[in-house]
Coordinates of C-alpha atoms in Angstrom, one line a residue:
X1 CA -44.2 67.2 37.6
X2 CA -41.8 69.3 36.0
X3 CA -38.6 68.0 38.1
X4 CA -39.4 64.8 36.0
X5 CA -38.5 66.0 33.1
X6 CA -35.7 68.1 34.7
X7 CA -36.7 71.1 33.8
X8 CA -35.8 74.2 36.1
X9 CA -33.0 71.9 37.8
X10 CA -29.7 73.3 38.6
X11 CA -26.9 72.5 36.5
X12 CA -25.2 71.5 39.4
X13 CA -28.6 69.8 41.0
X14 CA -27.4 66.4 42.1
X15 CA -27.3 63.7 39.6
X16 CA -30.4 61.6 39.2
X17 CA -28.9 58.6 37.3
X18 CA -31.3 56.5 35.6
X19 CA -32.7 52.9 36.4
X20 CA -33.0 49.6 34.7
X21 CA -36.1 48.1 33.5
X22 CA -37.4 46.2 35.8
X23 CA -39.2 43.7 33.2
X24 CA -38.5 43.2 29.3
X25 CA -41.8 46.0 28.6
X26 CA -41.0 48.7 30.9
X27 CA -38.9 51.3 29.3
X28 CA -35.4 53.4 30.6
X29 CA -36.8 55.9 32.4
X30 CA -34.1 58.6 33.6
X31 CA -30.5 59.3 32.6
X32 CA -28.3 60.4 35.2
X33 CA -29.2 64.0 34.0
X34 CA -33.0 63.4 35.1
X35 CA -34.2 63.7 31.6
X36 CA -35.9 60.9 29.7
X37 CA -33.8 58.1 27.9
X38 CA -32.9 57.1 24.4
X39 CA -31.1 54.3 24.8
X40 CA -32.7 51.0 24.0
X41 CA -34.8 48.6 26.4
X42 CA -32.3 46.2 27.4
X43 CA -28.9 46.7 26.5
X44 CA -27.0 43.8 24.2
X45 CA -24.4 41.5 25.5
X46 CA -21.5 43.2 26.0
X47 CA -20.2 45.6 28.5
X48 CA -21.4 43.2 31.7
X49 CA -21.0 39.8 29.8
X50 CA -18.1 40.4 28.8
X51 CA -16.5 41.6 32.5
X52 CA -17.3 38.0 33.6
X53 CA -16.7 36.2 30.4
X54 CA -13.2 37.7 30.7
X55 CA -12.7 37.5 34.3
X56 CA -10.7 34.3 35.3
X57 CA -10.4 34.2 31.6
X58 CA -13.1 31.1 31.3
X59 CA -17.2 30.9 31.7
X60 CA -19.3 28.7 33.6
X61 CA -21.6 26.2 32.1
X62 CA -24.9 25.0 33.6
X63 CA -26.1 21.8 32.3
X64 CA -29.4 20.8 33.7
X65 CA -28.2 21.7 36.8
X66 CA -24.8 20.5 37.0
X67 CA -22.1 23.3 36.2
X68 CA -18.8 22.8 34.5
X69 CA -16.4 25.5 34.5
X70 CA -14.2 25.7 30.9
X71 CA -10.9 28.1 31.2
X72 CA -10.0 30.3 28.0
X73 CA -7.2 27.8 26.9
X74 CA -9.3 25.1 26.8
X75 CA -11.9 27.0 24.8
X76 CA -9.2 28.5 22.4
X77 CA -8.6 24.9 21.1
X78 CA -12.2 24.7 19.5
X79 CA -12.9 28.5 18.2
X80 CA -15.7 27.6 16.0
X81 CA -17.5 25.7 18.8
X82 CA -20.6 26.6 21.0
X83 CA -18.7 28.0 23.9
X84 CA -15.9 29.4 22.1
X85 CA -17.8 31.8 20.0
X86 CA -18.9 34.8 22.0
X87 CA -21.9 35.6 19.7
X88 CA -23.5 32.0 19.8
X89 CA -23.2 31.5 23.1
X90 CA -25.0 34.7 24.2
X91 CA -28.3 33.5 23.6
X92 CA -28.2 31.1 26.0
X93 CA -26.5 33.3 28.7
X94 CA -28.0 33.7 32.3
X95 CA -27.3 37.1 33.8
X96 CA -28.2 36.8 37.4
X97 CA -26.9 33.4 38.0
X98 CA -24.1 34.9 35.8
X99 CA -23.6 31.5 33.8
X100 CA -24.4 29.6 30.4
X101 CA -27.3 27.4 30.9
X102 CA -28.6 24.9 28.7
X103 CA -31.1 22.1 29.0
X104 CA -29.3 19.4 27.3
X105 CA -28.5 15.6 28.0
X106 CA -26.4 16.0 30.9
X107 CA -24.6 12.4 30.4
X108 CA -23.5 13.3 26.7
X109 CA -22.7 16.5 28.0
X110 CA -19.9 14.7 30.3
X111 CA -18.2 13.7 26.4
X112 CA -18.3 17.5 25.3
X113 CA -16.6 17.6 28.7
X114 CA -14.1 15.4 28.1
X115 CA -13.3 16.7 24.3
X116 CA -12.4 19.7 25.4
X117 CA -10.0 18.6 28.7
X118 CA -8.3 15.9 26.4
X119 CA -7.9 18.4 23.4
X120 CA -9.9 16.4 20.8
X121 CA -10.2 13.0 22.1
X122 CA -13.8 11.5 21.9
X123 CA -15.3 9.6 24.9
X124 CA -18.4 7.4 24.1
X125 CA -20.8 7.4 27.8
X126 CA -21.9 3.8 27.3
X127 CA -21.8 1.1 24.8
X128 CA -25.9 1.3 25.3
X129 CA -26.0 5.3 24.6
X130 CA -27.8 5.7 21.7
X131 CA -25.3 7.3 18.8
X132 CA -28.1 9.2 17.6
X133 CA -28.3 11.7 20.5
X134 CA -24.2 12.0 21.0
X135 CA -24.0 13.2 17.6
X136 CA -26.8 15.9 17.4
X137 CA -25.1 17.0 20.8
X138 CA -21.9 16.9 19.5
X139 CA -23.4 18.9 16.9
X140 CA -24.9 21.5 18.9
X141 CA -22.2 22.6 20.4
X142 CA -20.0 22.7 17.4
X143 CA -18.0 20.2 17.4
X144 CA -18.8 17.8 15.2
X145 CA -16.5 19.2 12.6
X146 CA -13.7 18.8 14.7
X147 CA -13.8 14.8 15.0
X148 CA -11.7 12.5 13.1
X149 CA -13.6 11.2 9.6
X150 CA -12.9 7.7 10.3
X151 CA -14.6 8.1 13.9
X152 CA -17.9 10.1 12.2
X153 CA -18.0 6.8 9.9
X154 CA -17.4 4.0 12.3
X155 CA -18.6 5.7 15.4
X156 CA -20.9 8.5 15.2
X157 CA -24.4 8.7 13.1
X158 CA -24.6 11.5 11.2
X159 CA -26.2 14.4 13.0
X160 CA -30.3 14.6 12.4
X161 CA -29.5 18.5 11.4
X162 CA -27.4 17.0 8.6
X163 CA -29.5 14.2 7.5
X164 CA -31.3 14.7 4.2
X165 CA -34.9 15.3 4.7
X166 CA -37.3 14.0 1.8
X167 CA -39.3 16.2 -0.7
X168 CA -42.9 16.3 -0.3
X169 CA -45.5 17.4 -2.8
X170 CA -46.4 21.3 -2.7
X171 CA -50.3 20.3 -3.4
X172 CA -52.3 19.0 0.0
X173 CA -54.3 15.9 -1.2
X174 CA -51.1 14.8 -2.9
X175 CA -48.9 15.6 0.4
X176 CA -51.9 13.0 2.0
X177 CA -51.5 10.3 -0.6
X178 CA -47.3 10.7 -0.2
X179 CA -47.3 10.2 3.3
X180 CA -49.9 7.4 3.0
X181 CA -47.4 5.4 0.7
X182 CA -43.7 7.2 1.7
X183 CA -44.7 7.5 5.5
X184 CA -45.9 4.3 7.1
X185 CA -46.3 5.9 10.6
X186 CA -47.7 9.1 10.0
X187 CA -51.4 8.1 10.3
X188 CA -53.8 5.0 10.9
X189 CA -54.7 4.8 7.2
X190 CA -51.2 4.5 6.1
X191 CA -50.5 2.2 8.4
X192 CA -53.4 0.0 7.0
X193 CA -52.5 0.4 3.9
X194 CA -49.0 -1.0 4.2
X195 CA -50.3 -3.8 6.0
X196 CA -52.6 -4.6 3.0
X197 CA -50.0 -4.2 1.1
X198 CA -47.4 -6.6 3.0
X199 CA -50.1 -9.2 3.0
X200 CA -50.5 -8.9 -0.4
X201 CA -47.0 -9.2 -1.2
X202 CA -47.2 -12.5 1.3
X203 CA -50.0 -14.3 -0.8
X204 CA -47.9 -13.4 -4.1
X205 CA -45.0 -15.3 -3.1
X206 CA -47.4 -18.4 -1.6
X207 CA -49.0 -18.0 -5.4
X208 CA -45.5 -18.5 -6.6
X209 CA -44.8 -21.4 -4.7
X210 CA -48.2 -23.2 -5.5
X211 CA -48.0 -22.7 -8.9
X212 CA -45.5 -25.0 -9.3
X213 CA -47.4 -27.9 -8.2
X214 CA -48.4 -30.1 -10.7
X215 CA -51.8 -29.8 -10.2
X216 CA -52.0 -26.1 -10.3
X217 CA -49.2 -25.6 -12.6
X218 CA -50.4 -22.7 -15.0
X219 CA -48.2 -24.0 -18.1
X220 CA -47.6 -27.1 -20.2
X221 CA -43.8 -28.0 -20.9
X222 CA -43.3 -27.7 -24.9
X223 CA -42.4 -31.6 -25.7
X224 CA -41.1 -32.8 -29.7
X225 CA -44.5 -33.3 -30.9
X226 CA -45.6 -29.7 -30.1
X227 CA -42.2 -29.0 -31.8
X228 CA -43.5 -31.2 -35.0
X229 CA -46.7 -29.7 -35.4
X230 CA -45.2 -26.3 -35.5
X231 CA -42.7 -27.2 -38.0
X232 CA -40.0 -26.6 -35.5
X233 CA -36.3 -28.8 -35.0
X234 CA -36.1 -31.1 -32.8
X235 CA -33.5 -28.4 -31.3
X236 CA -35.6 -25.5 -32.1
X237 CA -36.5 -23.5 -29.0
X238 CA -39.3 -21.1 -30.7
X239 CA -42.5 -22.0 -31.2
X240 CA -46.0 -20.4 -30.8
X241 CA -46.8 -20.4 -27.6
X242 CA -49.7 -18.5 -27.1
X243 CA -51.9 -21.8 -27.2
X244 CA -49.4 -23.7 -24.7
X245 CA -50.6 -21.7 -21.6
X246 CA -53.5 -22.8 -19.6
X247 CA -53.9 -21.2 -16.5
X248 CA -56.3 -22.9 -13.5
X249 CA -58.9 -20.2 -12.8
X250 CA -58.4 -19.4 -9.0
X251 CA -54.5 -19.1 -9.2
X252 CA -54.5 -17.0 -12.3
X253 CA -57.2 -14.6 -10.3
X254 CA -55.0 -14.7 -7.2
X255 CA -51.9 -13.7 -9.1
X256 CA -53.3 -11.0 -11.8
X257 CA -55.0 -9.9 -8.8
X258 CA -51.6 -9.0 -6.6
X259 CA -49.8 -7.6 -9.8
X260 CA -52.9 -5.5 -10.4
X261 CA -52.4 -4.0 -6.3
X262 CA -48.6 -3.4 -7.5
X263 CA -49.7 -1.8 -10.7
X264 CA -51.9 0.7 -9.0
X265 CA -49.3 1.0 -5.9
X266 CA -46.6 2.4 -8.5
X267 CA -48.9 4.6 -10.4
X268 CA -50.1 6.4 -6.8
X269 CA -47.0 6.6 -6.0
X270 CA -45.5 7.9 -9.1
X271 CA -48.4 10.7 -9.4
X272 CA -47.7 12.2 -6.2
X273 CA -44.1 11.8 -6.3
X274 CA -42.4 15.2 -6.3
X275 CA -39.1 14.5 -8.2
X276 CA -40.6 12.2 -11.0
X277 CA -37.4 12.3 -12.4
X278 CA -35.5 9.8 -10.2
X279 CA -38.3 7.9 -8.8
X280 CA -37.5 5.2 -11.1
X281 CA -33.6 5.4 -10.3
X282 CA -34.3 4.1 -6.7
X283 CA -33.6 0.7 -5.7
X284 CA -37.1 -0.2 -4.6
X285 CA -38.7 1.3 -7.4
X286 CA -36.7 -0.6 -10.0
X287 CA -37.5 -3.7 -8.1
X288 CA -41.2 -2.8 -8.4
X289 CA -40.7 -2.6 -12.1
X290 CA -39.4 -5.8 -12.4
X291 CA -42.0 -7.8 -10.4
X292 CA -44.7 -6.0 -12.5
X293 CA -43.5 -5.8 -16.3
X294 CA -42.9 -9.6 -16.9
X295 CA -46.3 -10.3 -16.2
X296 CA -48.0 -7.9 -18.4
X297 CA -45.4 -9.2 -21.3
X298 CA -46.4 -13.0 -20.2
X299 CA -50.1 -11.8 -20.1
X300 CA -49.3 -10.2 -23.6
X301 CA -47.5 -13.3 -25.1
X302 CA -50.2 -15.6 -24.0
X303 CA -53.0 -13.7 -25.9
X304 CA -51.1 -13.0 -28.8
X305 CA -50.0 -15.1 -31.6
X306 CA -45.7 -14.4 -30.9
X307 CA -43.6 -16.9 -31.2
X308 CA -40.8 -16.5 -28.5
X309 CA -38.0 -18.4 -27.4
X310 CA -38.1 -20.7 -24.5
X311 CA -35.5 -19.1 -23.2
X312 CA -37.4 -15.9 -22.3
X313 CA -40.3 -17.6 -21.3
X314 CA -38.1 -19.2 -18.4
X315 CA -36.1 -15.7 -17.4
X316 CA -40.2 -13.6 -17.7
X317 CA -41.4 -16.7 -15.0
X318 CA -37.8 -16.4 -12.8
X319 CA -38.1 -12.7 -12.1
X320 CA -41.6 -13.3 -10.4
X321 CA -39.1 -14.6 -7.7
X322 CA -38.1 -11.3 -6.6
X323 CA -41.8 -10.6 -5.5
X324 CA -40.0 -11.1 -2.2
X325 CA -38.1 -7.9 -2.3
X326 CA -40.7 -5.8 -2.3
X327 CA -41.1 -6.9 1.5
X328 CA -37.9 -4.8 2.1
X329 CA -39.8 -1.8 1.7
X330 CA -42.4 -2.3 4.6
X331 CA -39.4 -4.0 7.0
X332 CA -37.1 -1.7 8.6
X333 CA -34.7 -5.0 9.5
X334 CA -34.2 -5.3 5.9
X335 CA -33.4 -2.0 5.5
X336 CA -30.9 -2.1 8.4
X337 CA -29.4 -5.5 7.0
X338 CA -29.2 -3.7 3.8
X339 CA -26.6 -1.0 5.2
X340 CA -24.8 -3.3 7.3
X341 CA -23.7 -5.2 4.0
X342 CA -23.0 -2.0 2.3
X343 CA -21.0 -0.7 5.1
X344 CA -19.1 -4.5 5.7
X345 CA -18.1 -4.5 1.9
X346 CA -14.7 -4.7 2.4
X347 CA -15.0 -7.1 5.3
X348 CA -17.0 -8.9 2.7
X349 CA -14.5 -8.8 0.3
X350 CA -11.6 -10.1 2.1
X351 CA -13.7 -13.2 4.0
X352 CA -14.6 -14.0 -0.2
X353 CA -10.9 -13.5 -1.5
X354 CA -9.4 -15.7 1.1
X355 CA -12.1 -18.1 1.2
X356 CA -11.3 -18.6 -3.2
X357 CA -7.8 -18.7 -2.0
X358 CA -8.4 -21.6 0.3
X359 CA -11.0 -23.3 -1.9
X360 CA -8.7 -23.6 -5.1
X361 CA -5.6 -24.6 -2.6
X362 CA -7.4 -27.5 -1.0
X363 CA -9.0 -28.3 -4.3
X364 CA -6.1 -28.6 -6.2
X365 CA -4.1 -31.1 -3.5
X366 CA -7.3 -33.1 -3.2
X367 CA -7.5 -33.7 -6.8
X368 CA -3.6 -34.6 -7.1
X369 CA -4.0 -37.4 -3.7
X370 CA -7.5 -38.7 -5.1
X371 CA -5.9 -40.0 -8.3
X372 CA -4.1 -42.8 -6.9
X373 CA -7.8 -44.1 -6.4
X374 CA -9.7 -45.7 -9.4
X375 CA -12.9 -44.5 -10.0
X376 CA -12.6 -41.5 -7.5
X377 CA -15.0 -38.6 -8.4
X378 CA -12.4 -36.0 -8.4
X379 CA -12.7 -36.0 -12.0
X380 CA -10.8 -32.4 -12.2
X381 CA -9.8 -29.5 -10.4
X382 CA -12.9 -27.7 -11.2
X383 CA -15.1 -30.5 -9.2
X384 CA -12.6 -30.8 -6.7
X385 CA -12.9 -27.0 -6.3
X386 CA -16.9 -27.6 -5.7
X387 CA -15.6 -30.1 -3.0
X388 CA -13.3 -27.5 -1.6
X389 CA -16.1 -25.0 -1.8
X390 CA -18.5 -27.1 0.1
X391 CA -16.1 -28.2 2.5
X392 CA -14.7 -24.9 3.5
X393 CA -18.2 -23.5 4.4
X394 CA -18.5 -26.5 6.7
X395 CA -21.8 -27.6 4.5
X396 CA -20.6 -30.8 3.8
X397 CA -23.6 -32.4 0.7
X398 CA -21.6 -35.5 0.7
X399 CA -22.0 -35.9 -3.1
X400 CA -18.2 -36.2 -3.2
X401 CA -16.2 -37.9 -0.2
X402 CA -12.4 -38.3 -0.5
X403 CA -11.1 -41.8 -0.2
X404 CA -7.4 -41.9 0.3
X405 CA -6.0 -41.1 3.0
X406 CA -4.6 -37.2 1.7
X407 CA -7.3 -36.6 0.5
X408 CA -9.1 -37.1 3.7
X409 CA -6.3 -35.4 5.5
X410 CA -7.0 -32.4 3.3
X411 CA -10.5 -32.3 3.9
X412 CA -10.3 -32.2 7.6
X413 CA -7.6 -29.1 7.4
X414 CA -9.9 -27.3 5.1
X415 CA -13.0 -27.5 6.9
X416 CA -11.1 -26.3 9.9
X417 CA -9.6 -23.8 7.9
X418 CA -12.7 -22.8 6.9
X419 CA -14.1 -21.8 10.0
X420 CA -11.2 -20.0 11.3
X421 CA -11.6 -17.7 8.1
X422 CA -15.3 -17.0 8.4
X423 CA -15.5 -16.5 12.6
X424 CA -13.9 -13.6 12.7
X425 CA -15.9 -11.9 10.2
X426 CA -19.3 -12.5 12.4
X427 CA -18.4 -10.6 15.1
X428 CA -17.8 -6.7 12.9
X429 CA -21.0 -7.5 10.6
X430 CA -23.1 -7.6 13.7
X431 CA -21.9 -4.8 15.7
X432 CA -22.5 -3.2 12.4
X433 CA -25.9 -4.3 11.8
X434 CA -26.5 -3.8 16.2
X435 CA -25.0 -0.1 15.5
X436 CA -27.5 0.7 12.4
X437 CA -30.5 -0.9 14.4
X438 CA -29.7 1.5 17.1
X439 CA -29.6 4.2 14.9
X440 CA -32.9 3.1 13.0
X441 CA -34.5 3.2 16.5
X442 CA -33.3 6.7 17.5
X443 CA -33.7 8.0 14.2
X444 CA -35.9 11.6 14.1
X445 CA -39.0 10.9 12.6
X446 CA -39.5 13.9 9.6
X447 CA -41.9 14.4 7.1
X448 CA -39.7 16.2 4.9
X449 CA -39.8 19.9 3.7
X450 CA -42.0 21.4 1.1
X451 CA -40.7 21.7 -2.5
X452 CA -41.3 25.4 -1.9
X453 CA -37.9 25.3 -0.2
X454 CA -36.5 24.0 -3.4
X455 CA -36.8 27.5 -4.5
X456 CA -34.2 30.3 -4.5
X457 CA -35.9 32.8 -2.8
X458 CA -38.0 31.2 -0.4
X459 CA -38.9 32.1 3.9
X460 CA -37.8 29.7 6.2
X461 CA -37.8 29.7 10.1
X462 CA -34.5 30.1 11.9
X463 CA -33.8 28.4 15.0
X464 CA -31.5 29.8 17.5
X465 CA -30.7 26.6 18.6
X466 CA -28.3 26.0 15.4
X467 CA -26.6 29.5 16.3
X468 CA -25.8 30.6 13.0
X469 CA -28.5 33.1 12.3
X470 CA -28.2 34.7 16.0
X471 CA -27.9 38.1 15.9
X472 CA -26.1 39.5 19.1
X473 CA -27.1 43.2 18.9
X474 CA -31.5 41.7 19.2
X475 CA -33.1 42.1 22.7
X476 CA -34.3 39.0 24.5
X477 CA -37.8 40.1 23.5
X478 CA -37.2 39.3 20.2
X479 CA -36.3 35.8 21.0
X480 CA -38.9 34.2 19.3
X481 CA -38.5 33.0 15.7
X482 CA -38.5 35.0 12.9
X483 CA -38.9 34.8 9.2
X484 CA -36.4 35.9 6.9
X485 CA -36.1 35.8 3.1
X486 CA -33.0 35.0 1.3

């Protein structure tokens, strides 16, 4: 066995050159002198890759089993992209087949395709391809950066690599208890839980409804003799009202009943939440507030001996009304219609100005043709403004009907005016709120990253799929992921 090791060879023996590993774990076992190798397992991507990266000056791509073929001028338009970048693209390189292959979506792969043959121009697949997927493949091959900002807003969703993940508690049992209230999907209890509370929030508003019957209504109007026993003007609006409220027995339990669910809702939630800080700078949360503190102040009034003005009593019994937005937390639809208002603002705006403009136009000749008629109702240009108003939205009450014959002529042009303003509005609010249903469909479902990653030094994963932390010079072997600190 000595000639293995070459010893007692001739220097001019002939050459036994080495051979290749035949799998990822069997070493280099000769150089071309016969002696045993140093050189690493598998050589990195350069000397061979490069030959046929180079050669024709362009690369092949294999997309689920279709191949494209991409020439160097077309890849020199996009450096920072996927298949521009030598180093990113190694990882996914195929040596025998002597190709890049990737097992992506072929048909949003045809739009990559297309951005690089029309330098830069975007090409949607189909009006039914979810914008979701385009833009987390538009992503992954690095290109995202390169679209227009107008099309990332109007066309594109933002990329599910980019989206911002929520913060979950660092403690287990409290992660449980988020995800139960934050994460209505993520287990049977959570779902059950929401649809308690949904019901909940149902009864409330019937509660609110049927306590303004008369015969359950839970108050008694403050009249002059109330007034005159408490030594109070005739105009006074204070007076003690803690004796004035008389609440029927099941309705009272019903309702303390609800705001005691939305009490302890808030408090979970706020003990598990893990940025305490803005949890009660959030929309849903301030609307929370509001449906729960005017009944402990109403509950507080009505067992105390404060006098209070009337005034607040009415505004603490008006806010129970927005009981129904809490049902815009457990209904993704109002969610959706929530973002298609805030992204139609300024279609919003301008169907608002030129609908004043038309309702103070046709207002003020209305009022100027009605006063040839005696005793018409167009008292002023205000009221004829609320004609206007009425008119121009093609409601139509009826409480005030023109009688001459401009005026008439005036309201028939401004209720066709009307709808010639508002119609072509419709159409861009609901391929908005189409577009964000969509998305709300497609969207990733995440449970959000541990509050350990909120800290400077902390170990994350890397995924070679975002190419930025792929090292060129590591073997295939080592393709699995690693940990790093930073």
């Amino acid at each position: 066995m000595l000639h293995l090791y070459g010893q007692g060879l001739p220097r001019r023996a002939p050459k036994r050159r080495g051979r290749r590993a035949v799998s990822l774990t069997q070493p280099h076992i000769f150089n071309r002198f016969g002696e045993p190798s140093k050189h690493s397992i598998i050589q990195p991507y350069s000397s061979k890759k490069r030959k046929v990266s180079d050669r024709n000056d362009g690369i092949t791509v294999n997309v689920s089993g279709k191949k494209y073929f991409f020439t160097g001028r077309l890849l020199s338009l996009f450096p920072n992209s996927l298949l521009a970048h030598r180093r990113k693209r190694a990882f996914f390189y195929d040596s025998i087949r002597d190709e890049l292959f990737f097992d992506r979506n072929r048909t949003a792969f045809e739009t990559v395709f297309h951005f690089y043959v029309s330098e830069g121009r975007l090409m949607f697949p189909d009006e039914n391809f979810p914008e979701q997927l385009l833009a987390d493949e538009l992503y992954f091959f690095g290109l995202y950066e390169y679209i227009n900002e107008d099309i990332k807003k109007t066309k594109l969703a933002l990329p599910s690599a980019l989206t911002k993940r929520q913060v979950m508690p660092l403690r287990k049992c409290q992660r449980e208890v988020w995800k139960i209230f934050e994460v209505p999907d993520s287990n049977a209890l959570a779902r059950l839980v929401n649809l308690f509370s949904l019901l909940v929030i149902v009864c409330s508003a019937i509660i609110l409804c049927v306590d303004t019957l008369p015969t359950f209504r839970n108050y008694k109007p403050v009249t002059l003799a109330s007034n005159a026993a408490s030594n109070t003007s005739k105009n006074s609006s204070y007076g003690n009202h803690s004796t004035k409220t008389q609440k029927i027995g099941i309705v009272h339990i019903l309702e303390a009943s609800c705001i005691s669910w939305f009490t302890l809702e808030l408090i979970a939630r706020f003990s598990v939440s893990p940025e305490k800080r803005k949890f009660f700078v959030q929309a849903l949360n301030i609307i929370d507030l509001v449906v729960i503190v005017p009944f402990y102040i109403s509950l507080f009034i009505s067992f105390g001996s404060i006098r209070v003005s009337l005034y607040i009593l009415r505004i603490l019994r008006l806010s129970r009304v927005f009981r129904v937005l809490k049902i815009s937390r457990y209904v993704t639809t109002m969610k959706v219609l929530g973002k298609t208002f805030k992204d139609s603002i300024g279609d919003l705006w301008t169907m608002l100005f030129l609908n004043i403009i038309g309702t103070v136009l046709f207002g003020s000749i209305a009022y100027y043709c009605e006063q040839w008629h005696e005793g018409t109702k167009f008292e002023s240009i205000p009221v004829s403004c609320w004609w206007a108003m009425v008119t121009i939205t093609t409601l139509g009450y009826g409480d005030i009907v023109p009688k001459t014959l401009g005026g008439k002529i005036t309201g028939g042009v401004c209720s066709v005016s009307g709808a010639l303003l508002i119609t072509p509005f419709l159409p861009i609010i609901f391929e908005k709120f189409n577009r964000y249903q969509q998305q709300e469909e497609f969207k990733p479902k995440s449970n959000g990253y541990d509050m350990r990653e909120k800290q400077r030094k902390r170990a994350y994963t890397v995924d070679y799929t975002t190419h930025e932390q792929c090292q060129v010079n590591e073997p295939l072997v080592r393709k699995r992921q690693r940990r790093f600190t930073v």
